[in-house]
JSON list of C-alpha atoms in Angstrom, two decimals:
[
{"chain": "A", "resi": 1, "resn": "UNK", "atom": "CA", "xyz": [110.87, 75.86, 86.22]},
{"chain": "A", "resi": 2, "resn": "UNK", "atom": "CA", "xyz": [109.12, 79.13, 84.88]},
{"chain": "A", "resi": 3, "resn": "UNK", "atom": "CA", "xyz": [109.07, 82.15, 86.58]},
{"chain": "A", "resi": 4, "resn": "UNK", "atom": "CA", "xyz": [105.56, 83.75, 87.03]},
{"chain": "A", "resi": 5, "resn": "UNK", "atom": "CA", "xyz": [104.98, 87.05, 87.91]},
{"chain": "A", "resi": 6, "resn": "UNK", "atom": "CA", "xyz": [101.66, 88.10, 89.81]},
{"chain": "A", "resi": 7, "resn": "UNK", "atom": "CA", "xyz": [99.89, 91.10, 90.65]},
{"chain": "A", "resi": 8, "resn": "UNK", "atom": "CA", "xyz": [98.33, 91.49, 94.22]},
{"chain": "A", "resi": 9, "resn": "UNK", "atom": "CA", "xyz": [95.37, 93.62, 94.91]},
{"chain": "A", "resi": 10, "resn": "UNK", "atom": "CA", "xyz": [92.65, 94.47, 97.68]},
{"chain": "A", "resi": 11, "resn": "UNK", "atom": "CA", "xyz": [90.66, 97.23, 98.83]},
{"chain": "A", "resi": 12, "resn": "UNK", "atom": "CA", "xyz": [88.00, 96.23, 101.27]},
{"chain": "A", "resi": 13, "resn": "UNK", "atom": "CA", "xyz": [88.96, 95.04, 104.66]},
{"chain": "A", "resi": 14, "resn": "UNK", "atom": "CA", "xyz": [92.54, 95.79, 105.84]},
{"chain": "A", "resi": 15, "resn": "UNK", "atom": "CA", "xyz": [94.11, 95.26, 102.47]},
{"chain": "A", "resi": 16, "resn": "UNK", "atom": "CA", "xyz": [97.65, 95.95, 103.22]},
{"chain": "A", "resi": 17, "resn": "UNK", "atom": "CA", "xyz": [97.02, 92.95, 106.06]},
{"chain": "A", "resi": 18, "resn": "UNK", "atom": "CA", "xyz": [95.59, 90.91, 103.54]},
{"chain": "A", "resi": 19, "resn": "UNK", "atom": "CA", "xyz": [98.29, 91.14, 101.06]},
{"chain": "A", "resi": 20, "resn": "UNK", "atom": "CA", "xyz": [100.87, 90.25, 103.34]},
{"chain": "A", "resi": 21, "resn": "UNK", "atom": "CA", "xyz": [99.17, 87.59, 104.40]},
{"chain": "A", "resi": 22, "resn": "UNK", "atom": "CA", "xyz": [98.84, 86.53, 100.77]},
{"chain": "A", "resi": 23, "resn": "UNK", "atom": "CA", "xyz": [102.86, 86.69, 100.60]},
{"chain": "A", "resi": 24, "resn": "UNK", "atom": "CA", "xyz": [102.89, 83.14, 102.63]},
{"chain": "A", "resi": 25, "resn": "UNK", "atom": "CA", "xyz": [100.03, 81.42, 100.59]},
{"chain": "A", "resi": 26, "resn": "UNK", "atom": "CA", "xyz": [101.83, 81.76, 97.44]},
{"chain": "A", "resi": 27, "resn": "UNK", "atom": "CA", "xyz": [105.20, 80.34, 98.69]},
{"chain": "A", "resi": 28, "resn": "UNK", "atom": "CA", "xyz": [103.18, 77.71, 100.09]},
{"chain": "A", "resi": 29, "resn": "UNK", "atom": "CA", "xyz": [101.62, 76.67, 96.49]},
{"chain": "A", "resi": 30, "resn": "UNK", "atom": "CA", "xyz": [102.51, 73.08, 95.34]},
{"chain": "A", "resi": 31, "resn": "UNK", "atom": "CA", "xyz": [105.82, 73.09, 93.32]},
{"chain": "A", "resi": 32, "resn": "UNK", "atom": "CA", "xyz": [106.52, 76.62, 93.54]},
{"chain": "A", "resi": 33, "resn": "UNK", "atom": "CA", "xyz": [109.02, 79.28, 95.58]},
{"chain": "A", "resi": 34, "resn": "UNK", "atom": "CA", "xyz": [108.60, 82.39, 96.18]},
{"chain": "A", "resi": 35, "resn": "UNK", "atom": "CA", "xyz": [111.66, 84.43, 94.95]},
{"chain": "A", "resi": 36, "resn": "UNK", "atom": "CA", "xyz": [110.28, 87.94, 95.29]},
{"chain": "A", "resi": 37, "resn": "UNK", "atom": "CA", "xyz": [107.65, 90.39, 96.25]},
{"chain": "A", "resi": 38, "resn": "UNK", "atom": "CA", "xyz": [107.55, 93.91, 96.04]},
{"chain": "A", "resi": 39, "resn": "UNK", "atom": "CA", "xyz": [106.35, 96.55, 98.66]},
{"chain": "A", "resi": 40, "resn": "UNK", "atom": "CA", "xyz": [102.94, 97.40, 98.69]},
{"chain": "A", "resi": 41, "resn": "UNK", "atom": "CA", "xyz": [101.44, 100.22, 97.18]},
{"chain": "A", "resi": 42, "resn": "UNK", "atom": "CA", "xyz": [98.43, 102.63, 97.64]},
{"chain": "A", "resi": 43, "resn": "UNK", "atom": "CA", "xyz": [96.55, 103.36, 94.63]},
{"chain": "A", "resi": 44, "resn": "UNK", "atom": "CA", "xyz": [93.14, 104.90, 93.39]},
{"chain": "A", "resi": 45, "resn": "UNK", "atom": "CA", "xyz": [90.60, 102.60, 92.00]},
{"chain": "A", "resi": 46, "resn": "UNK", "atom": "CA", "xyz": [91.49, 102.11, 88.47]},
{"chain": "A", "resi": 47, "resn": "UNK", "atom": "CA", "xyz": [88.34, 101.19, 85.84]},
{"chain": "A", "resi": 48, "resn": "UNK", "atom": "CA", "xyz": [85.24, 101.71, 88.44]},
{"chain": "A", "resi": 49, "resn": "UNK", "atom": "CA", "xyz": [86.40, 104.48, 90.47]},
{"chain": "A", "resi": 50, "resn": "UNK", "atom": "CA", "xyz": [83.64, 104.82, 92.95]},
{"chain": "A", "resi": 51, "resn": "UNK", "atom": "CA", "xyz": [85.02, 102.75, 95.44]},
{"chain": "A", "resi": 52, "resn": "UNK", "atom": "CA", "xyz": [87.76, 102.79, 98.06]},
{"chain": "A", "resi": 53, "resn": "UNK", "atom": "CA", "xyz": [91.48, 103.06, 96.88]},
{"chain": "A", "resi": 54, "resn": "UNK", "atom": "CA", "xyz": [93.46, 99.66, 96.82]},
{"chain": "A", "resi": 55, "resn": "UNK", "atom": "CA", "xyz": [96.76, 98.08, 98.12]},
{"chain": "A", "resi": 56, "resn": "UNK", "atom": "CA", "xyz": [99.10, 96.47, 95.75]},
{"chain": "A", "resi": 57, "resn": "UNK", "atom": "CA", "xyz": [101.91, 94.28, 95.10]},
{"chain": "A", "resi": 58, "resn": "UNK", "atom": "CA", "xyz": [103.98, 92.04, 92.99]},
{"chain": "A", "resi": 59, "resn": "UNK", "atom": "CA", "xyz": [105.09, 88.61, 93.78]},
{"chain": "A", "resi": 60, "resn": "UNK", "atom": "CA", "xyz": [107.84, 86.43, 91.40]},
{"chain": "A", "resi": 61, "resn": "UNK", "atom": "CA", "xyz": [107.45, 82.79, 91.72]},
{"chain": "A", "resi": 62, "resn": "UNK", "atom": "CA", "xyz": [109.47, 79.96, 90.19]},
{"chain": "A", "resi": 63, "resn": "UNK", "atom": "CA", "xyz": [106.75, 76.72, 89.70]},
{"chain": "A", "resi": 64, "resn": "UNK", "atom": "CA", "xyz": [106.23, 73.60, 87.58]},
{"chain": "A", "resi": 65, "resn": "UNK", "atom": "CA", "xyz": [103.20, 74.32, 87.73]},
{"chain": "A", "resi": 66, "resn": "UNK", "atom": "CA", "xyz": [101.58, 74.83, 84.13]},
{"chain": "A", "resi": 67, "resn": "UNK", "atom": "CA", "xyz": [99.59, 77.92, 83.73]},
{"chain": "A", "resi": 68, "resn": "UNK", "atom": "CA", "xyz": [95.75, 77.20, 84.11]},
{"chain": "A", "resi": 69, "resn": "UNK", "atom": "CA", "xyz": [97.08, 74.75, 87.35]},
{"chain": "A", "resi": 70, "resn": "UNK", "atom": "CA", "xyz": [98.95, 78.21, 88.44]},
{"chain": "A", "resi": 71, "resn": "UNK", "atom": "CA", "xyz": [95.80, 80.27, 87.92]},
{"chain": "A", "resi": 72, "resn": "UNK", "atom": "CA", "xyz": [93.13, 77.66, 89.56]},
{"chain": "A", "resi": 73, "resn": "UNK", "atom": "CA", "xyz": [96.04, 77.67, 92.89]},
{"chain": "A", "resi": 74, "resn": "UNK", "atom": "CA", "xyz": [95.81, 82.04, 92.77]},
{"chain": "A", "resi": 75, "resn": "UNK", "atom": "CA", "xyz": [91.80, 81.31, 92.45]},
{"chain": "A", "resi": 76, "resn": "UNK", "atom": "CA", "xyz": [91.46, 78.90, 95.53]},
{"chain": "A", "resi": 77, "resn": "UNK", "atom": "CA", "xyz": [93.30, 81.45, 97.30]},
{"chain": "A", "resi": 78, "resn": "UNK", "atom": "CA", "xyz": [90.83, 84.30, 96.49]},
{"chain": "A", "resi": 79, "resn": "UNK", "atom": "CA", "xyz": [88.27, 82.33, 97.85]},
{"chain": "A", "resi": 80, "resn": "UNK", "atom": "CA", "xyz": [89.87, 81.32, 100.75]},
{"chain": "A", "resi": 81, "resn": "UNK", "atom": "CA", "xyz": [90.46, 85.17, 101.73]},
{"chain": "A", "resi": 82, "resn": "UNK", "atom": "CA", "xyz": [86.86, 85.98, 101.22]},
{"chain": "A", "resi": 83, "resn": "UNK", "atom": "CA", "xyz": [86.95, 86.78, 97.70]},
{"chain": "A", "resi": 84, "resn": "UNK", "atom": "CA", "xyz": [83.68, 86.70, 96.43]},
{"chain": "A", "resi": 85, "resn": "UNK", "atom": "CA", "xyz": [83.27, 86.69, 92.12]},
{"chain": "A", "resi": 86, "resn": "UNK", "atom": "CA", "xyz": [80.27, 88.61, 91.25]},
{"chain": "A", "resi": 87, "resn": "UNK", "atom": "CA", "xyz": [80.13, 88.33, 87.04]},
{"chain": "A", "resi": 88, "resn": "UNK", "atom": "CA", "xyz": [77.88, 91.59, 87.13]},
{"chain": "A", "resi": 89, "resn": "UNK", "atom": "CA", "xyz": [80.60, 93.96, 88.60]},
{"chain": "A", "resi": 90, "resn": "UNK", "atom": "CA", "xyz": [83.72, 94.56, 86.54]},
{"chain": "A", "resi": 91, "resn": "UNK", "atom": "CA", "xyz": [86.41, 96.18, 88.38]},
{"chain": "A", "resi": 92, "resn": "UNK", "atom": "CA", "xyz": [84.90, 96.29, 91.72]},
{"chain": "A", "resi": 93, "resn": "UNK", "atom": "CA", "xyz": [85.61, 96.06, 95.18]},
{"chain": "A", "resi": 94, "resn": "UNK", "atom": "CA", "xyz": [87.36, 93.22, 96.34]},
{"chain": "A", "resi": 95, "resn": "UNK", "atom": "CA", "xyz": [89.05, 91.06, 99.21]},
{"chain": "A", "resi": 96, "resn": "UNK", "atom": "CA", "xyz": [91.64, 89.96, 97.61]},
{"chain": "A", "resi": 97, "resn": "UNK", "atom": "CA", "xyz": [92.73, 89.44, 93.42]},
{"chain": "A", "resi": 98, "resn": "UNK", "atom": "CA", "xyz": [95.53, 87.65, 92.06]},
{"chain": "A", "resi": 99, "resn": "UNK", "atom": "CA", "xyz": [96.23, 88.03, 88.90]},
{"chain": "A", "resi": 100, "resn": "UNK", "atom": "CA", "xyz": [98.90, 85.90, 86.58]},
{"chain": "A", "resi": 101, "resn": "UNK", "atom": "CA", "xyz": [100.75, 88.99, 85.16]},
{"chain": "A", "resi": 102, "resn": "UNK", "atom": "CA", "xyz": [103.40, 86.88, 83.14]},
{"chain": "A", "resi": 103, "resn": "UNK", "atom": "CA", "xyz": [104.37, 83.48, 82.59]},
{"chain": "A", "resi": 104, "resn": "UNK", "atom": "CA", "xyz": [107.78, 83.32, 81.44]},
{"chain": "A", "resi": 105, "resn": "UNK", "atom": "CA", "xyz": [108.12, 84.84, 78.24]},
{"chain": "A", "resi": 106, "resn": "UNK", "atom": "CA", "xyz": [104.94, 82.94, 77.24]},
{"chain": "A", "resi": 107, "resn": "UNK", "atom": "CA", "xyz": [101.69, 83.77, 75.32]},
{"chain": "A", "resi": 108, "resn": "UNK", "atom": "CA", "xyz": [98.82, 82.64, 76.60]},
{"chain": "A", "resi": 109, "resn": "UNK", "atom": "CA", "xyz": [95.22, 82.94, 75.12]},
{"chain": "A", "resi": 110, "resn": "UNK", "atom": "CA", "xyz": [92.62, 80.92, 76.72]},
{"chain": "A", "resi": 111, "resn": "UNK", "atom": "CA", "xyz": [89.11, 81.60, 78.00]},
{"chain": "A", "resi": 112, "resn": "UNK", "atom": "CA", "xyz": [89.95, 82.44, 81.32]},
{"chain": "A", "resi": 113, "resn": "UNK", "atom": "CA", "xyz": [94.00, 83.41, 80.87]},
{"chain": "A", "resi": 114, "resn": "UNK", "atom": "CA", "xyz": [95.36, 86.25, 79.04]},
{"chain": "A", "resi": 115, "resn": "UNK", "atom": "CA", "xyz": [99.27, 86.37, 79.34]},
{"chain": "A", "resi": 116, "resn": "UNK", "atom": "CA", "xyz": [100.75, 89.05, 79.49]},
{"chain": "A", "resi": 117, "resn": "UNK", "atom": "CA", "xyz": [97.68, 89.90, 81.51]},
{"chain": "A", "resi": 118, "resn": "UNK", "atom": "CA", "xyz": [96.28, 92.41, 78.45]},
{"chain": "A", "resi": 119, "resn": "UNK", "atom": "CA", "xyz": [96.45, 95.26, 80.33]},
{"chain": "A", "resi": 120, "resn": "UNK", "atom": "CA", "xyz": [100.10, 94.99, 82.01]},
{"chain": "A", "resi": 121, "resn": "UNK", "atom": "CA", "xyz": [101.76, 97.83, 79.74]},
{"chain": "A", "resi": 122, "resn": "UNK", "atom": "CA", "xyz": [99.01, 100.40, 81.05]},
{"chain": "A", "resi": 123, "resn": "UNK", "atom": "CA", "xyz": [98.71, 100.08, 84.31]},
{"chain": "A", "resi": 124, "resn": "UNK", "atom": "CA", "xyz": [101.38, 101.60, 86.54]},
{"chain": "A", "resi": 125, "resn": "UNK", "atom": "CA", "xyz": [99.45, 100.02, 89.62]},
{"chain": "A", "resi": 126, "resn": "UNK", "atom": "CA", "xyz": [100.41, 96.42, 88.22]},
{"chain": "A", "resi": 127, "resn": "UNK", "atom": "CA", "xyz": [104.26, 98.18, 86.47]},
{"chain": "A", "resi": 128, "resn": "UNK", "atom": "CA", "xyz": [105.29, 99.65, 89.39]},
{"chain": "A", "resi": 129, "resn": "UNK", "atom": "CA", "xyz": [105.36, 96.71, 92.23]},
{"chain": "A", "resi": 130, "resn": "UNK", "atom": "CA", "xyz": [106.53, 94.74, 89.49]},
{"chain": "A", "resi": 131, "resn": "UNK", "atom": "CA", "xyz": [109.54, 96.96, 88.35]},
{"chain": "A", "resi": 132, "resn": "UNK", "atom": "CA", "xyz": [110.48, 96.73, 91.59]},
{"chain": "A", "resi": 133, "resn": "UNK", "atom": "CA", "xyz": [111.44, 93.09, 92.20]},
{"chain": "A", "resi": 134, "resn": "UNK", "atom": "CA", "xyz": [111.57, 92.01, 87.97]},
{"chain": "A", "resi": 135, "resn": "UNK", "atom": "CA", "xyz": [113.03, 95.32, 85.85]},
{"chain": "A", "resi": 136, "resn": "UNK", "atom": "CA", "xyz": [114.36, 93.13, 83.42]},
{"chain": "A", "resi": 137, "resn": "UNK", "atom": "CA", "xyz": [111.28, 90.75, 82.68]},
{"chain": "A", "resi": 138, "resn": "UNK", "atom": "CA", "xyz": [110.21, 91.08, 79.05]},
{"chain": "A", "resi": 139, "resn": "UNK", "atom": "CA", "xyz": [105.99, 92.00, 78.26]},
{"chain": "A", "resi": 140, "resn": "UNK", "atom": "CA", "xyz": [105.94, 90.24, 75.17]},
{"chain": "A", "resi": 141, "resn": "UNK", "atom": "CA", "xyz": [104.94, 92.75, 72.60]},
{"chain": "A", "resi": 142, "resn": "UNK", "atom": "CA", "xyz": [105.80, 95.84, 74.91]},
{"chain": "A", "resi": 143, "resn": "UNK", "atom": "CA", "xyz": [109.44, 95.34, 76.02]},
{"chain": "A", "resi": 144, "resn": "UNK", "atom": "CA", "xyz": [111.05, 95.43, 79.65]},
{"chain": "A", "resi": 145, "resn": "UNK", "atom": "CA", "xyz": [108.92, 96.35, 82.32]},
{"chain": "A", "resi": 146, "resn": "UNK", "atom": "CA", "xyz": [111.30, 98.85, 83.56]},
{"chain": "A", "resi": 147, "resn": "UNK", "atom": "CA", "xyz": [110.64, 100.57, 79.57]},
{"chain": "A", "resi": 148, "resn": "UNK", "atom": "CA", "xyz": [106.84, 100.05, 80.55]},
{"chain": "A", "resi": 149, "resn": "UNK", "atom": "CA", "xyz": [106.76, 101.80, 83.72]},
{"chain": "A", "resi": 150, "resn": "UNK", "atom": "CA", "xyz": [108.13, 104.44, 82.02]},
{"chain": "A", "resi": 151, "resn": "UNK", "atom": "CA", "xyz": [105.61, 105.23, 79.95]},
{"chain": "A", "resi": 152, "resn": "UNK", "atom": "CA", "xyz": [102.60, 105.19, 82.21]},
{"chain": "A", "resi": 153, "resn": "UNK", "atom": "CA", "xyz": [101.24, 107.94, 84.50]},
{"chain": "A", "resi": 154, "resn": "UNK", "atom": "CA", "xyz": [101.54, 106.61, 88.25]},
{"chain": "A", "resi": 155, "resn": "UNK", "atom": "CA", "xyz": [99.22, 109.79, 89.45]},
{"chain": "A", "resi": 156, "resn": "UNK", "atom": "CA", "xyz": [98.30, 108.66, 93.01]},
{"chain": "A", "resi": 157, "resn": "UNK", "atom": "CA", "xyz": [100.54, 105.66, 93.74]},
{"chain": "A", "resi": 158, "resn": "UNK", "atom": "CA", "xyz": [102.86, 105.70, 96.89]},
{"chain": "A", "resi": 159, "resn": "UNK", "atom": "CA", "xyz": [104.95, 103.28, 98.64]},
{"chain": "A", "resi": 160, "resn": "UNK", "atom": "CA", "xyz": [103.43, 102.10, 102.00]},
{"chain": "A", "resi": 161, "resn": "UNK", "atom": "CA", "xyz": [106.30, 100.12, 102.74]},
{"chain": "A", "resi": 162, "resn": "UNK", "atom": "CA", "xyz": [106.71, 96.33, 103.79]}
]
């Protein structure tokens, strides 16, 4: 068993819905639990700024399943919440994203997987729900996430509860 970590995001729609709707599609993934998830979080847009602000989360899950099967199972998802992958808009608006944050203590580098996702250790909208439920979980190359959290600015970010 490996313990994942993923980020949750959404900002179109009523995102804080959405993500705790997403809660129950990841503990129903094929040969995976969900151990934890985090609060949910209002941010601003991060990267592309001119749209509206987002919800997010963290979620830990123990799974068998290897990686790229983890990330194709987070993908299907998307789509089934309306998420809609437009290669000409980076960091846009979107129904729903789930990203693979970290994979044990693994490093990944494929095409379509980065783990650590490459921009964990600067983003306090990712650190944040994630030093919540997993303090203690190594970033390879950037130490606990509770050290990480630390040393981002988390300007705008506030609890919105359950």
């Amino acid at each position: 068993m490996t313990l994942a970590c993923i980020g949750l995001g959404a900002n179109l729609g009523d995102a804080a819905q959405t993500l705790r709707d997403a809660f129950p599609a990841l503990a129903a993934l094929p040969q995976t639990t969900l151990r934890a998830r985090s609060q949910l979080y209002s941010t601003p847009a991060w990267g592309n700024q001119d749209q509206p602000a987002f919800v997010n989360a963290a979620a830990v899950l123990e799974t068998t399943l290897p990686a790229p099967d983890l990330l194709a199972a987070l993908l299907e998802i998307e789509r089934r919440f309306g998420r809609v992958r437009d290669p000409a808009v980076h960091w846009g608006p979107r129904a729903l994203d789930l990203d693979v944050l970290l994979y044990g203590e693994q490093i990944i580098d494929l095409p379509q997987l980065q783990v650590p996702h490459p921009y964990l250790h600067e983003r306090a909208f990712a650190l944040l729900p994630l030093a919540e439920i997993a303090p203690d979980v190594i970033i390879a190359g950037h130490g606990r996430v509770r050290d990480a959290v630390m040393r981002v600015q988390a300007c705008g970010i506030a609890s919105i509860g359950g």
